[in-house]
JSON list of C-alpha atoms in Angstrom, two decimals:
[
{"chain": "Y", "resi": 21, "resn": "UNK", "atom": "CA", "xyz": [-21.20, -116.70, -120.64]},
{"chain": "Y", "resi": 22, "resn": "UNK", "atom": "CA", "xyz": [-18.25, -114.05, -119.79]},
{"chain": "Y", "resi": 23, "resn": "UNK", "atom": "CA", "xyz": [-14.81, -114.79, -121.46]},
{"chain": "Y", "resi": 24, "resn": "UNK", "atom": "CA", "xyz": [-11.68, -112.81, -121.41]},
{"chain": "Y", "resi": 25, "resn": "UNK", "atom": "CA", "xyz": [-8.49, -113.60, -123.59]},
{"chain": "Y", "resi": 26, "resn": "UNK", "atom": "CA", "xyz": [-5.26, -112.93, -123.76]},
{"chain": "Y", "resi": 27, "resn": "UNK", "atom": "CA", "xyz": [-1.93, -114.75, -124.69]},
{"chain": "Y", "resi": 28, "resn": "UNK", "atom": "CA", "xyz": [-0.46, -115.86, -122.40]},
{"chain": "Y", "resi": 29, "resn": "UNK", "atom": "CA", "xyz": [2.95, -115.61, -122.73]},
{"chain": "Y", "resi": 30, "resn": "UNK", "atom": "CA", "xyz": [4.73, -112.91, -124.73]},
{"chain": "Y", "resi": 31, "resn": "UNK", "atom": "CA", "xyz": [8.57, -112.12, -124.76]},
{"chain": "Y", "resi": 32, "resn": "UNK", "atom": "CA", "xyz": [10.34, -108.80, -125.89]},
{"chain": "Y", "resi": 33, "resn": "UNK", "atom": "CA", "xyz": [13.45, -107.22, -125.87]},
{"chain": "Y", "resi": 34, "resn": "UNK", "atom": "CA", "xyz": [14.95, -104.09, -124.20]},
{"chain": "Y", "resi": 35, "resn": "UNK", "atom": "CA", "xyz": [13.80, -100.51, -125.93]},
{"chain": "Y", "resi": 36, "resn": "UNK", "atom": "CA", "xyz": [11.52, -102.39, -128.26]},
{"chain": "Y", "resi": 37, "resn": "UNK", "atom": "CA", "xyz": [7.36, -102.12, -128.56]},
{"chain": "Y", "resi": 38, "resn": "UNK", "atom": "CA", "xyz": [4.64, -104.49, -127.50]},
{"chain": "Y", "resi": 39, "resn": "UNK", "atom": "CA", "xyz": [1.36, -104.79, -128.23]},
{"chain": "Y", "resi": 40, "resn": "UNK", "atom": "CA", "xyz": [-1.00, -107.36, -125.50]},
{"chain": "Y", "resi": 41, "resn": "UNK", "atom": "CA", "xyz": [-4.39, -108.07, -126.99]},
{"chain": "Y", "resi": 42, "resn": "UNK", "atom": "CA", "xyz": [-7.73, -108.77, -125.07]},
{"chain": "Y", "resi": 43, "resn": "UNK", "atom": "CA", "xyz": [-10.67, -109.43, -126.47]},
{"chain": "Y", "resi": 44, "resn": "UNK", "atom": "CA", "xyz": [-13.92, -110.01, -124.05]},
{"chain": "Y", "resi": 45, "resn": "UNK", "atom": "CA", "xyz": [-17.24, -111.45, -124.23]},
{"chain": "Y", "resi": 46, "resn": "UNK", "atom": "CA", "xyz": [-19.43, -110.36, -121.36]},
{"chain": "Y", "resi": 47, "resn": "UNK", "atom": "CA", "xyz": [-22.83, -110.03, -120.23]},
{"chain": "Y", "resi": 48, "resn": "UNK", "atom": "CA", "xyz": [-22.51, -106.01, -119.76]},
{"chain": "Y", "resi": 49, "resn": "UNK", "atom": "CA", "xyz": [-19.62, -104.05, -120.30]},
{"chain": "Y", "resi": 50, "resn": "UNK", "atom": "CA", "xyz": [-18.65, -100.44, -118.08]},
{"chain": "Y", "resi": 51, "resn": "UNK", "atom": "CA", "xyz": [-15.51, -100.18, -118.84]},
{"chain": "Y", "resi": 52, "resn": "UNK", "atom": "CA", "xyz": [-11.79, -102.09, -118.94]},
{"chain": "Y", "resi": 53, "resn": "UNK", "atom": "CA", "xyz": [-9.04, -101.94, -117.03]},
{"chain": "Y", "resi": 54, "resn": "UNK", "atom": "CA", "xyz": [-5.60, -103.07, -117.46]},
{"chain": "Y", "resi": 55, "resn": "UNK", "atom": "CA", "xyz": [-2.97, -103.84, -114.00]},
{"chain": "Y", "resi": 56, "resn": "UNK", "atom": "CA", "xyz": [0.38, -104.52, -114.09]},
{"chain": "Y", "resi": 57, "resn": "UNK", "atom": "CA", "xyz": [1.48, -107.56, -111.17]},
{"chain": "Y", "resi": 58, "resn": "UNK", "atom": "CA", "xyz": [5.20, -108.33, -110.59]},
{"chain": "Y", "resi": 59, "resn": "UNK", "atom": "CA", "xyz": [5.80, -111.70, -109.66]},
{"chain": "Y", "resi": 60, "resn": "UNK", "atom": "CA", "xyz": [4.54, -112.15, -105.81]},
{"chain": "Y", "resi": 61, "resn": "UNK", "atom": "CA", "xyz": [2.92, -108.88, -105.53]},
{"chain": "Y", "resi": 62, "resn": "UNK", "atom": "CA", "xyz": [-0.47, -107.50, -106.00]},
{"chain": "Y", "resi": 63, "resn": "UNK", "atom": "CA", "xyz": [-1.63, -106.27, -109.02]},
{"chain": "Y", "resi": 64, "resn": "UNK", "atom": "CA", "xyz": [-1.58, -102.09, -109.52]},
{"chain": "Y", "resi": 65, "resn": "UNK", "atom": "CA", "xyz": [-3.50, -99.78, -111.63]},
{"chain": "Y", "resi": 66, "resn": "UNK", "atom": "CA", "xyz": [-2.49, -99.14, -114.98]},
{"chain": "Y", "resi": 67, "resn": "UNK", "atom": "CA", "xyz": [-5.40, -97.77, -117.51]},
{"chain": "Y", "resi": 68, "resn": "UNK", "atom": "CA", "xyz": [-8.56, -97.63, -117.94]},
{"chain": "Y", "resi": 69, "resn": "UNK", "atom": "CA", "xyz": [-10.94, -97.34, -121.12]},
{"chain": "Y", "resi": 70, "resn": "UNK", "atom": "CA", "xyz": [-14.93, -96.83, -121.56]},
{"chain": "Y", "resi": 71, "resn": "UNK", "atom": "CA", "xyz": [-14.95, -95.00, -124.36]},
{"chain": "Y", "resi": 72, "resn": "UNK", "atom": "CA", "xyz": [-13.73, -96.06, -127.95]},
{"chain": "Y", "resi": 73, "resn": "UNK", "atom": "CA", "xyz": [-10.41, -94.95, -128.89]},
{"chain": "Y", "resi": 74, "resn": "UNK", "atom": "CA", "xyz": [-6.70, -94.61, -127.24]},
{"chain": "Y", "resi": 75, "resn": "UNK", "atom": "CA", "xyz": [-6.01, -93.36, -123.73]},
{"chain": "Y", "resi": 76, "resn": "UNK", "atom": "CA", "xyz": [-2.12, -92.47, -123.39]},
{"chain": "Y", "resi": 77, "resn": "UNK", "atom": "CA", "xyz": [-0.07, -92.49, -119.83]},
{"chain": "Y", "resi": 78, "resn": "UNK", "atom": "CA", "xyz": [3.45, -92.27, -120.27]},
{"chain": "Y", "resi": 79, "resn": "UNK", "atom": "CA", "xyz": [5.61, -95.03, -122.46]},
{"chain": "Y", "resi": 80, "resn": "UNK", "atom": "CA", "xyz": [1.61, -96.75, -121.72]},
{"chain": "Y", "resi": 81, "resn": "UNK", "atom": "CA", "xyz": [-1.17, -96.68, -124.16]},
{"chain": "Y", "resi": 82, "resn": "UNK", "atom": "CA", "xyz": [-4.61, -98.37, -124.04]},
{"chain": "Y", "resi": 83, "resn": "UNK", "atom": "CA", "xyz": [-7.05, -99.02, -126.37]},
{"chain": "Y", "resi": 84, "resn": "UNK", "atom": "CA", "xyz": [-10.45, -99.99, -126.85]},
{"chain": "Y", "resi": 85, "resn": "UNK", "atom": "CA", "xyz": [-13.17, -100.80, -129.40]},
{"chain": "Y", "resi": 86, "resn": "UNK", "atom": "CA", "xyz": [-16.19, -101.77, -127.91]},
{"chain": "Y", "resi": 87, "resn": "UNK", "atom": "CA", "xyz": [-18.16, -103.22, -131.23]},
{"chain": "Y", "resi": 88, "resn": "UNK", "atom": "CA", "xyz": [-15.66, -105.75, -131.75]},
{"chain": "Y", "resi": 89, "resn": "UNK", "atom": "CA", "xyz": [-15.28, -106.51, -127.84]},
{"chain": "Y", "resi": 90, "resn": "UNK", "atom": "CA", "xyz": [-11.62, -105.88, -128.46]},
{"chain": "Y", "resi": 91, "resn": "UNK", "atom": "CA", "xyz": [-8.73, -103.91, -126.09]},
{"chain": "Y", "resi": 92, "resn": "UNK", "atom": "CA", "xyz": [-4.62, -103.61, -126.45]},
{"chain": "Y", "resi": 93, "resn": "UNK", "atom": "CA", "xyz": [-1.71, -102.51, -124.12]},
{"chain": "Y", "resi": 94, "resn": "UNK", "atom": "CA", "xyz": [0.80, -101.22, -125.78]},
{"chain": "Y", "resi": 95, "resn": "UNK", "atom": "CA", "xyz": [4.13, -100.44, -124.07]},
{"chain": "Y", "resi": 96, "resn": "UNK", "atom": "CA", "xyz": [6.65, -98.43, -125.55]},
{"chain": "Y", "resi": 97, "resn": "UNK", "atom": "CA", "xyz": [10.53, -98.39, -124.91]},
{"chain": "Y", "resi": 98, "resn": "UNK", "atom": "CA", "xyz": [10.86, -101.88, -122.84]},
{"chain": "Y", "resi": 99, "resn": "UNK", "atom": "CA", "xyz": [12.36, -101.89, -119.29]},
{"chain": "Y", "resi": 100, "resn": "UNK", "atom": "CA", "xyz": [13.53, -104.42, -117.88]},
{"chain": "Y", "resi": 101, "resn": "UNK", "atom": "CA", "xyz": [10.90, -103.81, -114.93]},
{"chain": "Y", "resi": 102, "resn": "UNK", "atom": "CA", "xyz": [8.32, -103.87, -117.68]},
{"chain": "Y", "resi": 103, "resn": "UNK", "atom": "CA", "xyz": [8.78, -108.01, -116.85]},
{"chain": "Y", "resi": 104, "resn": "UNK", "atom": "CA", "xyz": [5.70, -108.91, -115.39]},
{"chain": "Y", "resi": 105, "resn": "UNK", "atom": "CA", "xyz": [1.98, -110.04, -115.91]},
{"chain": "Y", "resi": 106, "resn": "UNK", "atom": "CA", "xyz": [-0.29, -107.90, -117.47]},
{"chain": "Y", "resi": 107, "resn": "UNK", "atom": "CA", "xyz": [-3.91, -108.29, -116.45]},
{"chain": "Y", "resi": 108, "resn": "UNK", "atom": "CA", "xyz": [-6.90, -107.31, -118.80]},
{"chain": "Y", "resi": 109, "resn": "UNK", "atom": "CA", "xyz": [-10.13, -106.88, -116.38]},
{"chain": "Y", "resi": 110, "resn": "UNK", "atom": "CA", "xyz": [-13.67, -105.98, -117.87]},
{"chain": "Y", "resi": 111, "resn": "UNK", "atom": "CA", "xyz": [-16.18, -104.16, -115.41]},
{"chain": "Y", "resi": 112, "resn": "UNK", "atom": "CA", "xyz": [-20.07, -104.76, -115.18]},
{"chain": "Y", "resi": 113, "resn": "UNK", "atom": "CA", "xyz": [-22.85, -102.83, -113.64]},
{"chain": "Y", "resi": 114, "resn": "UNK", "atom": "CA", "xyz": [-23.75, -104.40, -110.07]},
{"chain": "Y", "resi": 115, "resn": "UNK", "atom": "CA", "xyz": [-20.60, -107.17, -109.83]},
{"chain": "Y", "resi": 116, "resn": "UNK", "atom": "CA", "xyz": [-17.38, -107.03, -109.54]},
{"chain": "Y", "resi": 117, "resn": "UNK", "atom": "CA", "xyz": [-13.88, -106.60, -112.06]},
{"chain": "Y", "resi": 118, "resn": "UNK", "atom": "CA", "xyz": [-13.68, -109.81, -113.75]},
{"chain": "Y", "resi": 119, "resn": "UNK", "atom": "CA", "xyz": [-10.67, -110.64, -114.91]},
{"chain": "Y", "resi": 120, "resn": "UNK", "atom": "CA", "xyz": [-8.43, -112.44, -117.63]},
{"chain": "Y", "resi": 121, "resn": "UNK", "atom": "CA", "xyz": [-5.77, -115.11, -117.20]},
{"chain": "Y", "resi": 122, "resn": "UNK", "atom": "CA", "xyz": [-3.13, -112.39, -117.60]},
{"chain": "Y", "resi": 123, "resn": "UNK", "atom": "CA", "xyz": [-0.55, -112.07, -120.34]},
{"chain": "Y", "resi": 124, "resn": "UNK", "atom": "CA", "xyz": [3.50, -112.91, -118.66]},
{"chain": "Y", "resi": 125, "resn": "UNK", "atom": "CA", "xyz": [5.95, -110.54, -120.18]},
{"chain": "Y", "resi": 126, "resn": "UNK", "atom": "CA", "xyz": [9.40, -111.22, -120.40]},
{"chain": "Y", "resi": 127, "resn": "UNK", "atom": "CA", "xyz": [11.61, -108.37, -121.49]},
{"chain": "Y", "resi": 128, "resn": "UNK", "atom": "CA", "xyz": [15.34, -109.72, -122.43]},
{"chain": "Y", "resi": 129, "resn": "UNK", "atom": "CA", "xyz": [18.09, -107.41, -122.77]},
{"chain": "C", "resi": 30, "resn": "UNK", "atom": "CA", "xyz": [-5.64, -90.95, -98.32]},
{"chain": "C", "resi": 31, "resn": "UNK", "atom": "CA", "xyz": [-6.77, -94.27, -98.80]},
{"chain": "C", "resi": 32, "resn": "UNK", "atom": "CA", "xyz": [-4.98, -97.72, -97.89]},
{"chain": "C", "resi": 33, "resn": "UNK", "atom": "CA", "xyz": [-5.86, -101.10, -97.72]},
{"chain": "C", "resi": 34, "resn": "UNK", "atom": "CA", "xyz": [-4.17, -103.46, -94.91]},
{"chain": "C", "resi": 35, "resn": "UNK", "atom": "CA", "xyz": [-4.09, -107.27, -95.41]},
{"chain": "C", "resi": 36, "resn": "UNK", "atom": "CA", "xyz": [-3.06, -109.90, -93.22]},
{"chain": "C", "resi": 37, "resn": "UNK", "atom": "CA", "xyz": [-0.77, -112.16, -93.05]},
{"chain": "C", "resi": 38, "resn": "UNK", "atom": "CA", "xyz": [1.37, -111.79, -95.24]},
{"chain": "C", "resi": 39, "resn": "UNK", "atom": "CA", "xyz": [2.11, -115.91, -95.45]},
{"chain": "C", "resi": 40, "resn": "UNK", "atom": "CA", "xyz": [-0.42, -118.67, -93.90]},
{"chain": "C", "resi": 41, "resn": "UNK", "atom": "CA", "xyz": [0.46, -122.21, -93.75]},
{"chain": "C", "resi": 42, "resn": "UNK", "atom": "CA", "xyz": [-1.82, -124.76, -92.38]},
{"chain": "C", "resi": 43, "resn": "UNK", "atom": "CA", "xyz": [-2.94, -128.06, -92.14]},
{"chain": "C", "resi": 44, "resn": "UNK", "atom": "CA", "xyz": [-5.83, -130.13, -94.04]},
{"chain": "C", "resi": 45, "resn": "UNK", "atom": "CA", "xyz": [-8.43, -129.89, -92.20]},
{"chain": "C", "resi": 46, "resn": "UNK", "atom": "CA", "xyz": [-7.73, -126.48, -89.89]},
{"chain": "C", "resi": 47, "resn": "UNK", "atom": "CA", "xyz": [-10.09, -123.60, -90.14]},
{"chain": "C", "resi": 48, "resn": "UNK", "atom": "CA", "xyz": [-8.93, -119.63, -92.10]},
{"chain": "C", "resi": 49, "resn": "UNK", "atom": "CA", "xyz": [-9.44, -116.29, -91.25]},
{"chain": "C", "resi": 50, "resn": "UNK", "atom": "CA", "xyz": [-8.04, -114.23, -93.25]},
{"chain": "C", "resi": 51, "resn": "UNK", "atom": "CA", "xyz": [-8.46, -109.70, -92.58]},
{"chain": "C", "resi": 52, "resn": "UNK", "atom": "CA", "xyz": [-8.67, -106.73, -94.55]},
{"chain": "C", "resi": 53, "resn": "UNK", "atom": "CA", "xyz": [-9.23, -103.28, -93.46]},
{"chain": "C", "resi": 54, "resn": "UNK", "atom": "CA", "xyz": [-9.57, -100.23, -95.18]},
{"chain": "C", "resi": 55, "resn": "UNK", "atom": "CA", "xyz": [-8.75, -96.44, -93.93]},
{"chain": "C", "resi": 56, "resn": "UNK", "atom": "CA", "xyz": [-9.69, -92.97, -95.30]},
{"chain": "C", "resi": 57, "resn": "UNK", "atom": "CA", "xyz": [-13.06, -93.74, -97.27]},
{"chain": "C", "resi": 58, "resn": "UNK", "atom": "CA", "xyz": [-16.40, -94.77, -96.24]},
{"chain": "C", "resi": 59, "resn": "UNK", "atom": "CA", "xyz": [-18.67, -97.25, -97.62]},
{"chain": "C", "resi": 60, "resn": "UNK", "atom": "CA", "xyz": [-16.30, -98.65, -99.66]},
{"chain": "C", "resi": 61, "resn": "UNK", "atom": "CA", "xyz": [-17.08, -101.68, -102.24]},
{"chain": "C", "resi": 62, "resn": "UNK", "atom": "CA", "xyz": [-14.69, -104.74, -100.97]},
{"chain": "C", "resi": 63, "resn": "UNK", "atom": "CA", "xyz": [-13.72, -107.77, -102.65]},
{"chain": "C", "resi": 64, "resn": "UNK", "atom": "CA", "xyz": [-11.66, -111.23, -101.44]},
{"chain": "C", "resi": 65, "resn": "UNK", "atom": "CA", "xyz": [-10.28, -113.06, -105.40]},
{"chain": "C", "resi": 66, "resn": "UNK", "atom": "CA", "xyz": [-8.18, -115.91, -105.65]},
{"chain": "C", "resi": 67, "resn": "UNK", "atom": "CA", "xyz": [-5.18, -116.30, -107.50]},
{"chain": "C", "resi": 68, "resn": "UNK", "atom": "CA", "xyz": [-3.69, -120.08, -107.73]},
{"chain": "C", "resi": 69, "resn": "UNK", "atom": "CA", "xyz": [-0.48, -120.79, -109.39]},
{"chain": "C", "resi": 70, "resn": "UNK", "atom": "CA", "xyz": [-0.50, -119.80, -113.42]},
{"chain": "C", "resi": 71, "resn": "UNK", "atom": "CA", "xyz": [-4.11, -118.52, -113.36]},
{"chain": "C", "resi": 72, "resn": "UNK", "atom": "CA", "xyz": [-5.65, -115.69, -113.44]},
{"chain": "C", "resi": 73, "resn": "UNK", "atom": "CA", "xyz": [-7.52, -114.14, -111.03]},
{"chain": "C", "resi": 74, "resn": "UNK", "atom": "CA", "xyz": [-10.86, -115.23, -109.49]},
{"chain": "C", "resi": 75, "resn": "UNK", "atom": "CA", "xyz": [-13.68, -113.31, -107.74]},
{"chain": "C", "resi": 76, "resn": "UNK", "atom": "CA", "xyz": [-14.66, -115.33, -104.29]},
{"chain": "C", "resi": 77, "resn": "UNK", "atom": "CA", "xyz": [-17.05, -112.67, -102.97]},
{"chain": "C", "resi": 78, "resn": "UNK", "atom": "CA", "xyz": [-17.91, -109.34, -102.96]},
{"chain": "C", "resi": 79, "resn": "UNK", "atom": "CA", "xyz": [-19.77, -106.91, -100.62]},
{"chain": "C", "resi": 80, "resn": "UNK", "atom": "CA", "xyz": [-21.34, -103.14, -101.20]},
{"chain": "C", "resi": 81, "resn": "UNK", "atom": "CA", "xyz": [-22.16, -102.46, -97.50]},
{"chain": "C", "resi": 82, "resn": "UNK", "atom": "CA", "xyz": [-22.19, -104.12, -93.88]},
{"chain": "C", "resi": 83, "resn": "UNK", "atom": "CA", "xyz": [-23.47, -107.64, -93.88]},
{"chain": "C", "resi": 84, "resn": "UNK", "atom": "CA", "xyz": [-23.75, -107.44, -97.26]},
{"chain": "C", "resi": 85, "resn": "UNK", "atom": "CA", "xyz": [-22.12, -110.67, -99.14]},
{"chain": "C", "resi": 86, "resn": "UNK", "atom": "CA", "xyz": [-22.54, -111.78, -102.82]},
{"chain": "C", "resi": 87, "resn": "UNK", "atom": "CA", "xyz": [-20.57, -115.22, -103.47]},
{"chain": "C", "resi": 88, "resn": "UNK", "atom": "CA", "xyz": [-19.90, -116.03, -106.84]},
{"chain": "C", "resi": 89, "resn": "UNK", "atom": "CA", "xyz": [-17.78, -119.06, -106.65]},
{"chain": "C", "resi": 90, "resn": "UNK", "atom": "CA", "xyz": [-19.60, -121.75, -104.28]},
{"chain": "C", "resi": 91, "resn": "UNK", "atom": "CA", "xyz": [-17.10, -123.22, -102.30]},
{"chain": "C", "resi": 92, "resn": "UNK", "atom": "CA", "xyz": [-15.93, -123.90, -98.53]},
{"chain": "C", "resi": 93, "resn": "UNK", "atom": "CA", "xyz": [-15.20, -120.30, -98.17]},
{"chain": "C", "resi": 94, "resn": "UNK", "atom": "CA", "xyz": [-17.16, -117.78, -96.37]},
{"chain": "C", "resi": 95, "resn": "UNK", "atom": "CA", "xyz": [-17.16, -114.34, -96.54]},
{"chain": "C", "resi": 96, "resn": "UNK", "atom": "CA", "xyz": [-18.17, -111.85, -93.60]},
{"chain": "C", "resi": 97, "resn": "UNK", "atom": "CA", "xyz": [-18.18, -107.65, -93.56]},
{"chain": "C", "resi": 98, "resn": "UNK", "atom": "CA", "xyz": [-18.97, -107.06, -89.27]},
{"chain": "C", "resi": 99, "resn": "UNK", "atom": "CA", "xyz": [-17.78, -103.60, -90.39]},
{"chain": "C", "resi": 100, "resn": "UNK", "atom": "CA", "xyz": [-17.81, -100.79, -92.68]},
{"chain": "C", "resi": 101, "resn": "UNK", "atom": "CA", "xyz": [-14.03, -101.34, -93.43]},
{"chain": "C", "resi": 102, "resn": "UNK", "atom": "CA", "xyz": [-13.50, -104.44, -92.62]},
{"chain": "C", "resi": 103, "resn": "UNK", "atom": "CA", "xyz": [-13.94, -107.88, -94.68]},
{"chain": "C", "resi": 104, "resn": "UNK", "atom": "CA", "xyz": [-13.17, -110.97, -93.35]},
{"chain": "C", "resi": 105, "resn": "UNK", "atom": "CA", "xyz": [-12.87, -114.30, -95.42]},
{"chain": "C", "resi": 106, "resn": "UNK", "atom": "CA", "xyz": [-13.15, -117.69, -93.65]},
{"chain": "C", "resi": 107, "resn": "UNK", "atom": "CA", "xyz": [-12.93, -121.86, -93.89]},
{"chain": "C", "resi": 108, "resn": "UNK", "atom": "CA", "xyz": [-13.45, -124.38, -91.25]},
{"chain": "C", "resi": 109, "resn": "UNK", "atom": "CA", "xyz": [-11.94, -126.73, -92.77]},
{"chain": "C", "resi": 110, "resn": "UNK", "atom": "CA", "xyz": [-9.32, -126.15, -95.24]},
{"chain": "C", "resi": 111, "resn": "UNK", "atom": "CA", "xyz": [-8.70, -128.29, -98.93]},
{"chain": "C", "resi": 112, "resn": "UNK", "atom": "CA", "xyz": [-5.87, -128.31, -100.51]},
{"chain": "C", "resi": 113, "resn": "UNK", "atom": "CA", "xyz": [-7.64, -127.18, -103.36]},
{"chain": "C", "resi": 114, "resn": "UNK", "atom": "CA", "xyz": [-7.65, -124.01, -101.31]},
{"chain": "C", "resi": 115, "resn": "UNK", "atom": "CA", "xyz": [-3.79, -123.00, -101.16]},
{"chain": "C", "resi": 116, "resn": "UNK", "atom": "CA", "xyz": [-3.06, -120.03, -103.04]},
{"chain": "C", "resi": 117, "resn": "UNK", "atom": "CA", "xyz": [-2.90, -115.93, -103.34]},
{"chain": "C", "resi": 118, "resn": "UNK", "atom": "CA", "xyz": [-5.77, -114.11, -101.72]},
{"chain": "C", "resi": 119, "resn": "UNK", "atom": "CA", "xyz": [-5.91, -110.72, -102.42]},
{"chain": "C", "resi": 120, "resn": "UNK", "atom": "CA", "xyz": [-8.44, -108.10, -101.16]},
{"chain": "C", "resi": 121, "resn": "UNK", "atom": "CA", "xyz": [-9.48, -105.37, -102.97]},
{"chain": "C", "resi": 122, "resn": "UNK", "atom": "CA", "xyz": [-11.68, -101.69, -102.65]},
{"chain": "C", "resi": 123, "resn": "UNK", "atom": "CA", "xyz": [-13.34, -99.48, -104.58]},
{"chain": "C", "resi": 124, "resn": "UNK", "atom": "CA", "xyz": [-15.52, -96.72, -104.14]},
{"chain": "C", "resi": 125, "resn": "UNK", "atom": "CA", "xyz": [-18.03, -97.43, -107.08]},
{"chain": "C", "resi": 126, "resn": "UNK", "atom": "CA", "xyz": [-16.66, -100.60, -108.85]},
{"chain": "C", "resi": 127, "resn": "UNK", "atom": "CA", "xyz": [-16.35, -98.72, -111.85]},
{"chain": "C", "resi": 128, "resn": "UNK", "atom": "CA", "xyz": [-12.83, -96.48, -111.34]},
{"chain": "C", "resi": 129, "resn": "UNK", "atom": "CA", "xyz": [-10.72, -99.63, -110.88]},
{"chain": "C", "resi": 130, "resn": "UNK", "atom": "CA", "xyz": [-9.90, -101.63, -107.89]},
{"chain": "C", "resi": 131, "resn": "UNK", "atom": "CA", "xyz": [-6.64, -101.16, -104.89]},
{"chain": "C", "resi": 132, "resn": "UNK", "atom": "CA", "xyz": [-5.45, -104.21, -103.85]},
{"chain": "C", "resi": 133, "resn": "UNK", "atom": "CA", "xyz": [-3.92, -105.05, -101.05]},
{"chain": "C", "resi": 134, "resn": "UNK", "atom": "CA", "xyz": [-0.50, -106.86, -100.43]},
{"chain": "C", "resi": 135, "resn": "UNK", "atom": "CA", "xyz": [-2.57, -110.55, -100.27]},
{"chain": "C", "resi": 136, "resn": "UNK", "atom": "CA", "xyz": [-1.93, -113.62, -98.46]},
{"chain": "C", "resi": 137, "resn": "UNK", "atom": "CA", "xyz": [-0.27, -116.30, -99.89]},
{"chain": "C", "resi": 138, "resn": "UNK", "atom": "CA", "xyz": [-1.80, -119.29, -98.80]},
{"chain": "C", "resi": 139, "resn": "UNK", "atom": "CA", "xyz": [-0.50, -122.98, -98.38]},
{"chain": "C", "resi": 140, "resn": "UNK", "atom": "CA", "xyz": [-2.36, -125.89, -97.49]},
{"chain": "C", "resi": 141, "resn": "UNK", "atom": "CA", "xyz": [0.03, -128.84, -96.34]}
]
């Protein structure tokens, strides 16, 4: 079967780091992809990984490990607008983006 | 450059009322379109997906439809609405499903 995890729920404070964790178990595997969705909006482009190793964008960093089926977001120097859900998606030859539950950040001052 | 138009922005409709629910894409051709599902607190779930015209893979089965008449256009329908079926529809493009998706603004769907 496919699976995708996450926590869901993770809070943080203002200027602070945070690390979201997704780990995947699917049938094929070209690539993840993580999105960023504020509350009532659609979900926008953050990273994406297909190679082992960390990708860097900004206060953003992704990383992936594709023998242990394993991906992280980490965010660097919270923002308030960082609140929001963070979406790990795993892509597959011939279908479509299949995504996790999503991991709700809440970023306190 | 690309967008992707959605609409409406809000639907609410009875039990029992059919859906039809557009999405149109400008500035690429032969895109790769997608309807998912988002209902309160979960995450989000593929309905169907389509690589050309009259094209439609369905991976949820369900009293949905799906319908591309056009290149850029994707339609998702109901005839007869659940209330199983309120919630946020978003439709999506790419060009080759593998350099991540553009969604559009979605729907937010209630069924009273």
């Amino acid at each position: 079967g496919q699976n995708i995890d996450q926590p869901t729920e993770m809070t943080a404070t203002e200027g602070a780091i945070v690390q979201i964790n997704c780990t995947y178990q699917t049938s094929g595997f070209n690539g993840l992809f993580w999105y960023q969705q504020h509350a009532g909006e659609a979900p926008t482009f953050l990273s994406y990984n297909v190679l082992d190793g960390l990708e860097e964008k900004g206060r953003f960093s992704s990383f992936l490990s594709r023998s242990k089926g394993y991906s992280y977001l980490l965010l660097k120097e919270l923002q308030m607008k960082d609140s929001a859900s963070y979406l790990c998606a795993v892509a597959q030859a011939g279908t479509a983006l299949i995504f996790g539950k999503g991991t709700t950040l809440s970023v306190s001052s | 450059s690309q967008t992707i138009h959605q609409w409406p922005a809000t639907l609410v409709q009875p039990v029992g009322s059919p859906l039809s629910l557009e999405c149109t894409v400008e500035g690429t051709s032969n895109p790769n379109l997608y309807w998912y599902r988002q209902a309160a607190g979960r995450g989000l779930q593929l309905l169907f997906y389509s690589v050309g015209i009259g094209q439609i893979s369905s991976e949820v089965p369900q009293n949905l439809s799906a319908s591309r008449p056009q290149d850029r256009q994707f339609i998702l329908s109901s005839k007869k609405l659940l209330l199983s079926d309120s919630g946020f529809y978003l439709c999506a493009w790419s060009i080759d499903g593998e350099h991540g998706y553009t969604f559009g603004s979605g729907t937010r769907l209630t069924v009273v």
